[in-house]
CSV table of C-alpha atoms in Angstrom, one decimal:
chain,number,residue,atom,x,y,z
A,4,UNK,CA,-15.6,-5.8,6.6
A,5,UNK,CA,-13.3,-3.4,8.4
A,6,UNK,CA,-11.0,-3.4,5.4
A,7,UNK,CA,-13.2,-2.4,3.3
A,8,UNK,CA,-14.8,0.1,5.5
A,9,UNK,CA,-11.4,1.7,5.6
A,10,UNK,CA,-10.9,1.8,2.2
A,11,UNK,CA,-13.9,4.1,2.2
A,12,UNK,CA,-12.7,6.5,5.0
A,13,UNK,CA,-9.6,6.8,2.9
A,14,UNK,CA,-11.6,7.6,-0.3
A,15,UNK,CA,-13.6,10.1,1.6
A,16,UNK,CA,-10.6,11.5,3.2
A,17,UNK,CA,-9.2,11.6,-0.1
A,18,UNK,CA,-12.3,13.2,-1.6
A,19,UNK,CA,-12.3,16.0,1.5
A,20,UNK,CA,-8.7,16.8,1.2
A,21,UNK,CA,-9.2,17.5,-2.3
A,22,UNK,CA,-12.1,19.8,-2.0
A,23,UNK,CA,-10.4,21.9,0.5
A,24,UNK,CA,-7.5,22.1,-2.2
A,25,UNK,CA,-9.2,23.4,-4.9
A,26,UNK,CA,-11.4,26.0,-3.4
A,27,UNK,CA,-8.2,26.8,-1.5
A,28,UNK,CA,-6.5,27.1,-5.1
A,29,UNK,CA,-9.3,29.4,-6.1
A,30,UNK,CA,-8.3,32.1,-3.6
A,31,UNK,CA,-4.5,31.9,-4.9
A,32,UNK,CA,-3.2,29.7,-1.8
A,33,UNK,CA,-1.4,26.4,-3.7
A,34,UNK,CA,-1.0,23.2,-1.9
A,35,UNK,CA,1.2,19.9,-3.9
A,36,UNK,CA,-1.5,17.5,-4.1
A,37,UNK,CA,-1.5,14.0,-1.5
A,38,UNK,CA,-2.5,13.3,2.0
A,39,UNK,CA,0.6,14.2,3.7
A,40,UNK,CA,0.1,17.7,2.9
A,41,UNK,CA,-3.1,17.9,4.1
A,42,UNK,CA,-1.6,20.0,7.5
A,43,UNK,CA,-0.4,22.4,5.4
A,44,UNK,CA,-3.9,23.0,3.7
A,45,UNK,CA,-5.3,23.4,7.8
A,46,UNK,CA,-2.6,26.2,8.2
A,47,UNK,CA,-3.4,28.3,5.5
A,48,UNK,CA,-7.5,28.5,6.5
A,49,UNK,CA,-6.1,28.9,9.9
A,50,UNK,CA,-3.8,32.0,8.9
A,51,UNK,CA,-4.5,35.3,9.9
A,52,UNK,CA,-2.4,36.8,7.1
A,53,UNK,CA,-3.7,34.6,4.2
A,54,UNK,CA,-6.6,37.2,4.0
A,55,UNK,CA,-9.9,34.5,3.1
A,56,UNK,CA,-12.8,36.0,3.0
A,57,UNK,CA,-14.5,34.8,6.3
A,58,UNK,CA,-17.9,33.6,4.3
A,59,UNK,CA,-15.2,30.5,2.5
A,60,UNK,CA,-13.1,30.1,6.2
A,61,UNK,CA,-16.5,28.9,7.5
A,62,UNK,CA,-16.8,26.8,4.6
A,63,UNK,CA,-13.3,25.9,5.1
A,64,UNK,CA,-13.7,25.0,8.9
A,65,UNK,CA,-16.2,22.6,7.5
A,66,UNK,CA,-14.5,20.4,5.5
A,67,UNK,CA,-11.5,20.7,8.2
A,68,UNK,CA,-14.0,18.9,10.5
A,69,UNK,CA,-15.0,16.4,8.0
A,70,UNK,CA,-11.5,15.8,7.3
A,71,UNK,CA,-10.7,15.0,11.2
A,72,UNK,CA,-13.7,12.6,11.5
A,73,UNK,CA,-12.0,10.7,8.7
A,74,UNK,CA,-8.9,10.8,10.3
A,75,UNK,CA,-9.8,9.3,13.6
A,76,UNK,CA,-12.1,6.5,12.5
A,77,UNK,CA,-9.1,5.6,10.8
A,78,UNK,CA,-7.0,5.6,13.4
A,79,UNK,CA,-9.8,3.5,15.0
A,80,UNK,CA,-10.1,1.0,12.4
A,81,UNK,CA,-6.3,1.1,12.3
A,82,UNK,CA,-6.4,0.0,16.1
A,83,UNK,CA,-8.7,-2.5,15.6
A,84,UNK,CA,-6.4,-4.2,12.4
A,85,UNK,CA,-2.7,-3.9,14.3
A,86,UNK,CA,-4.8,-5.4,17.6
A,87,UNK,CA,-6.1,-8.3,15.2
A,88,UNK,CA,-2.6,-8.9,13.7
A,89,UNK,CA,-0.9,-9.2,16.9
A,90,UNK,CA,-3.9,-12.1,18.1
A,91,UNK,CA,-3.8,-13.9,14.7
A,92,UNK,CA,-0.7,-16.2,14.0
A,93,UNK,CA,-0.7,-16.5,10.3
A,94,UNK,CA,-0.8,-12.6,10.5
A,95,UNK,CA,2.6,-12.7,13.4
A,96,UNK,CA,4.8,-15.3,11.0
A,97,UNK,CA,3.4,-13.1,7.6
A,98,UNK,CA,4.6,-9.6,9.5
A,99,UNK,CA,8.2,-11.4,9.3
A,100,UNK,CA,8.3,-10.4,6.0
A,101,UNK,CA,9.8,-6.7,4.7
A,102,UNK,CA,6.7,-4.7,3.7
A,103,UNK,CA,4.0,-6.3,5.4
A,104,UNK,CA,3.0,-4.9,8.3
A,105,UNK,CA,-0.7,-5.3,10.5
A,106,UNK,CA,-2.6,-4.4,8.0
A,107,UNK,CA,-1.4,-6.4,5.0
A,108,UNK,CA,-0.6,-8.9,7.5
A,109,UNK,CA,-4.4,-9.1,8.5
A,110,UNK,CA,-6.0,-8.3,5.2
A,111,UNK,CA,-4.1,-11.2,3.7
A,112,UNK,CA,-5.2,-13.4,6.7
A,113,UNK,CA,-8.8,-12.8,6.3
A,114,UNK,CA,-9.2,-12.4,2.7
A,115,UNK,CA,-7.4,-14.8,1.2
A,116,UNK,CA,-8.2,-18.6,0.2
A,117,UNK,CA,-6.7,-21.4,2.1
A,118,UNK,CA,-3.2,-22.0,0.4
A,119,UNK,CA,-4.4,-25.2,-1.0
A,120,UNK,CA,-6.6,-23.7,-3.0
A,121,UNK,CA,-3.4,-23.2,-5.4
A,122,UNK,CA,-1.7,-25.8,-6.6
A,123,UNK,CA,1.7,-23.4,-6.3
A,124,UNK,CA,2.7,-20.4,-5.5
A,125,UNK,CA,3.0,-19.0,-8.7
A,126,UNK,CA,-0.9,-19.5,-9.1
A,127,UNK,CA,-1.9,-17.7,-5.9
A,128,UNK,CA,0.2,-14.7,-7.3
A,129,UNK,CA,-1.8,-14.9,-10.3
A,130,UNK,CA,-5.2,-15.4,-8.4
A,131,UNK,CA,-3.8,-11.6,-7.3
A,132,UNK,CA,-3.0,-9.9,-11.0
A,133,UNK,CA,0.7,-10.0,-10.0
A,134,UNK,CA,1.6,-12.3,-13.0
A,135,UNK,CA,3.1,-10.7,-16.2
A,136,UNK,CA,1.4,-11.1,-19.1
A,137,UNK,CA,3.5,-13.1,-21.7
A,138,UNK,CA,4.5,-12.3,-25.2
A,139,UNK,CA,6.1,-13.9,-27.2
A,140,UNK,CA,8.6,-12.5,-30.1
A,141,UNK,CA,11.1,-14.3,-32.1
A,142,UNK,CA,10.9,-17.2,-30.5
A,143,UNK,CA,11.5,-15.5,-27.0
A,144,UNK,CA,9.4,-14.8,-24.1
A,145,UNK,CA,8.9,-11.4,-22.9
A,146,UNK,CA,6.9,-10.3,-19.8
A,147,UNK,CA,4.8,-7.6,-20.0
A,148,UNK,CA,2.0,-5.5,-17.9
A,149,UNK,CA,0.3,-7.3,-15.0
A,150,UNK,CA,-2.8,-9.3,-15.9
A,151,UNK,CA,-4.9,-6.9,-13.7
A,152,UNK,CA,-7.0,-9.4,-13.1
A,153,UNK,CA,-7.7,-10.9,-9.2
A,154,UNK,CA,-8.6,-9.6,-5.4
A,155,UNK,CA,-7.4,-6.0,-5.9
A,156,UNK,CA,-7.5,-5.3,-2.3
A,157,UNK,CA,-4.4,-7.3,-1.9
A,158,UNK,CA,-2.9,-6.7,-4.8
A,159,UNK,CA,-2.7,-3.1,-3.9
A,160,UNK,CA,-1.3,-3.1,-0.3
A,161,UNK,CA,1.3,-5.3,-1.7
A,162,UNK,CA,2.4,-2.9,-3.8
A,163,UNK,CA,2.1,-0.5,-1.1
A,164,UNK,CA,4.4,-3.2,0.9
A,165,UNK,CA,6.7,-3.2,-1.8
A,166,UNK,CA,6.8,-0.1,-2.2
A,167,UNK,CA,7.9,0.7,1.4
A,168,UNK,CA,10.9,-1.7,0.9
A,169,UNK,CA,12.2,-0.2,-2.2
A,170,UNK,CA,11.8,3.4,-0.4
A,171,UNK,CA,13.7,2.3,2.6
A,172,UNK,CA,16.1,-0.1,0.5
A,173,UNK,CA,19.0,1.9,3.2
A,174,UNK,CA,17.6,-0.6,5.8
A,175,UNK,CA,16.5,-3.4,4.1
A,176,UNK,CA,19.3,-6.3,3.1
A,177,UNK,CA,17.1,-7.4,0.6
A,178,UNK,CA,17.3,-4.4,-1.4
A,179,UNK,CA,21.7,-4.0,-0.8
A,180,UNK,CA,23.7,-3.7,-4.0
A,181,UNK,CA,24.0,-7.3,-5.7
A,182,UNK,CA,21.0,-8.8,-4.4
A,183,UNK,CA,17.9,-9.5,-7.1
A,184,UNK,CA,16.1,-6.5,-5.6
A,185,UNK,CA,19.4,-4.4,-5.8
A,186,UNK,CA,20.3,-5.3,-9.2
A,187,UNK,CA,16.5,-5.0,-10.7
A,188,UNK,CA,16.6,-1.5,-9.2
A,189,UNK,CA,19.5,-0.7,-11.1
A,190,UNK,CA,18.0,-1.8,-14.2
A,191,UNK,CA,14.3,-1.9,-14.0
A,192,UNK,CA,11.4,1.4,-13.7
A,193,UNK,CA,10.4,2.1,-10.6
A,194,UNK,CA,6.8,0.9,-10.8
A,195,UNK,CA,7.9,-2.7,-12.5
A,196,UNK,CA,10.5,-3.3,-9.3
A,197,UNK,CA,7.1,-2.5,-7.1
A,198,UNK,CA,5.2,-5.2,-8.9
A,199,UNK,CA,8.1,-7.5,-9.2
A,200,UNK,CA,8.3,-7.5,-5.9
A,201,UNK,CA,4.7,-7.4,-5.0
A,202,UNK,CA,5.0,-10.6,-7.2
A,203,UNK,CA,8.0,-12.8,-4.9
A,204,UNK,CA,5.9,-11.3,-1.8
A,205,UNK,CA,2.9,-13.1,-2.6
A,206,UNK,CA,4.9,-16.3,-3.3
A,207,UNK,CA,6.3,-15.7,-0.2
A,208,UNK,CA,3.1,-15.4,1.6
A,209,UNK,CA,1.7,-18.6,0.0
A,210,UNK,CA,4.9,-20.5,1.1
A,211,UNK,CA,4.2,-19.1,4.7
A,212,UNK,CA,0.6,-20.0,4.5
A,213,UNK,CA,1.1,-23.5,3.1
A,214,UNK,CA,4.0,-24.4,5.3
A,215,UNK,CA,3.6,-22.6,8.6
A,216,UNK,CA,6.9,-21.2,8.7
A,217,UNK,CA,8.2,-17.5,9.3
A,218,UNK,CA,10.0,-15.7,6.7
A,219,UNK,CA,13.9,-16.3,6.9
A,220,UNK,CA,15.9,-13.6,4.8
A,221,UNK,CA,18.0,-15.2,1.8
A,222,UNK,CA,20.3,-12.8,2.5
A,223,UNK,CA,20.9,-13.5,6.5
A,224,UNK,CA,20.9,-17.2,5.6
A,225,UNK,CA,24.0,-16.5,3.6
């Protein structure tokens, strides 16, 4: 339940942060839209030299509350998930893997199936939505868009986890020039490297899950 919980916050947070950007738009004062730019919005209806009238900085103040109850009761709930992971052993051995961190760690712990539910790994990724569609031309297979298809909670914070690999590739051997993450970057779009990797982490996780092992990098191995 707290997962989903969360997932509300962040819609509301979400919802809040975009109200207070729009009337703020109205007045002439533009803000880049997303949640890490939501300080910026709290500055300009606390500037003294934006010149708001003061009936829409009361109006303002509200939504600024609103938008800090959000934040810390999902902090809380963020507390509650990395103090779960840390307890939870199949969340410890699946946080030894780049991109998951407590909360996929945990999410994936509570929410999915026991691994032998799937005959293979290749299955559980599917049970996700993180298996290309196939097409065939010619005689040749080609893999297109993901099925879309499966528990979309997980499928998303693995892309999110994916995500965070490919945007710190610097520090991640994984993602170094000449691996398979290094050489799809180099030839792939952005967002089908995200769910091509999403993909190998859930066959990873399933592996993990099945076998009660850590993760072991291909790359330190060699």
């Amino acid at each position: 339940m707290v997962f989903r919980v969360r997932e509300l916050l962040i819609r509301q947070r979400t919802q809040t942060i975009n109200a207070l950007r729009g009337h703020l738009n109205e007045f002439g004062q533009i803000v880049p839209q997303g949640v890490a730019n939501a300080s910026k919005l709290v500055a300009l209806v606390e500037c003294s030299e934006c010149e708001l009238p003061m009936e829409a900085i009361a109006t303002f103040q509200a939504l600024i509350a609103t938008l800090g109850h959000f934040e810390t009761e999902i902090a809380k709930l963020d507390a509650e998930i990395t103090r779960r992971a840390k307890e939870d052993d199949l969340a410890r051995r699946l946080m030894t893997v780049p991109g998951i961190g407590p909360l996929i760690a945990t999410a994936i712990a509570t929410l999915a199936p026991p691994p032998e539910n799937f005959r293979r790994a290749r299955d559980f990724a599917a049970w996700l939505g993180l298996v290309p569609r196939q097409h065939s031309t010619g005689g040749k297979q080609r893999l297109g868009a993901t099925t879309k298809m499966g528990e979309r909670t997980l499928r998303r914070l693995l892309i999110i986890g994916a995500n965070s690999v490919i945007i710190k590739r610097h520090i991640h051997q994984e993602a170094q020039p000449g691996t398979w993450l290094g050489n799809l970057l180099l030839r792939k779009p952005p967002m089908l490297v995200r769910v091509a990797l999403a993909n190998k982490m859930a066959r990873i996780v399933w592996a993990l899950m099945a076998r009660g092992d850590v993760y072991q990098s291909p790359v330190a191995a060699a």
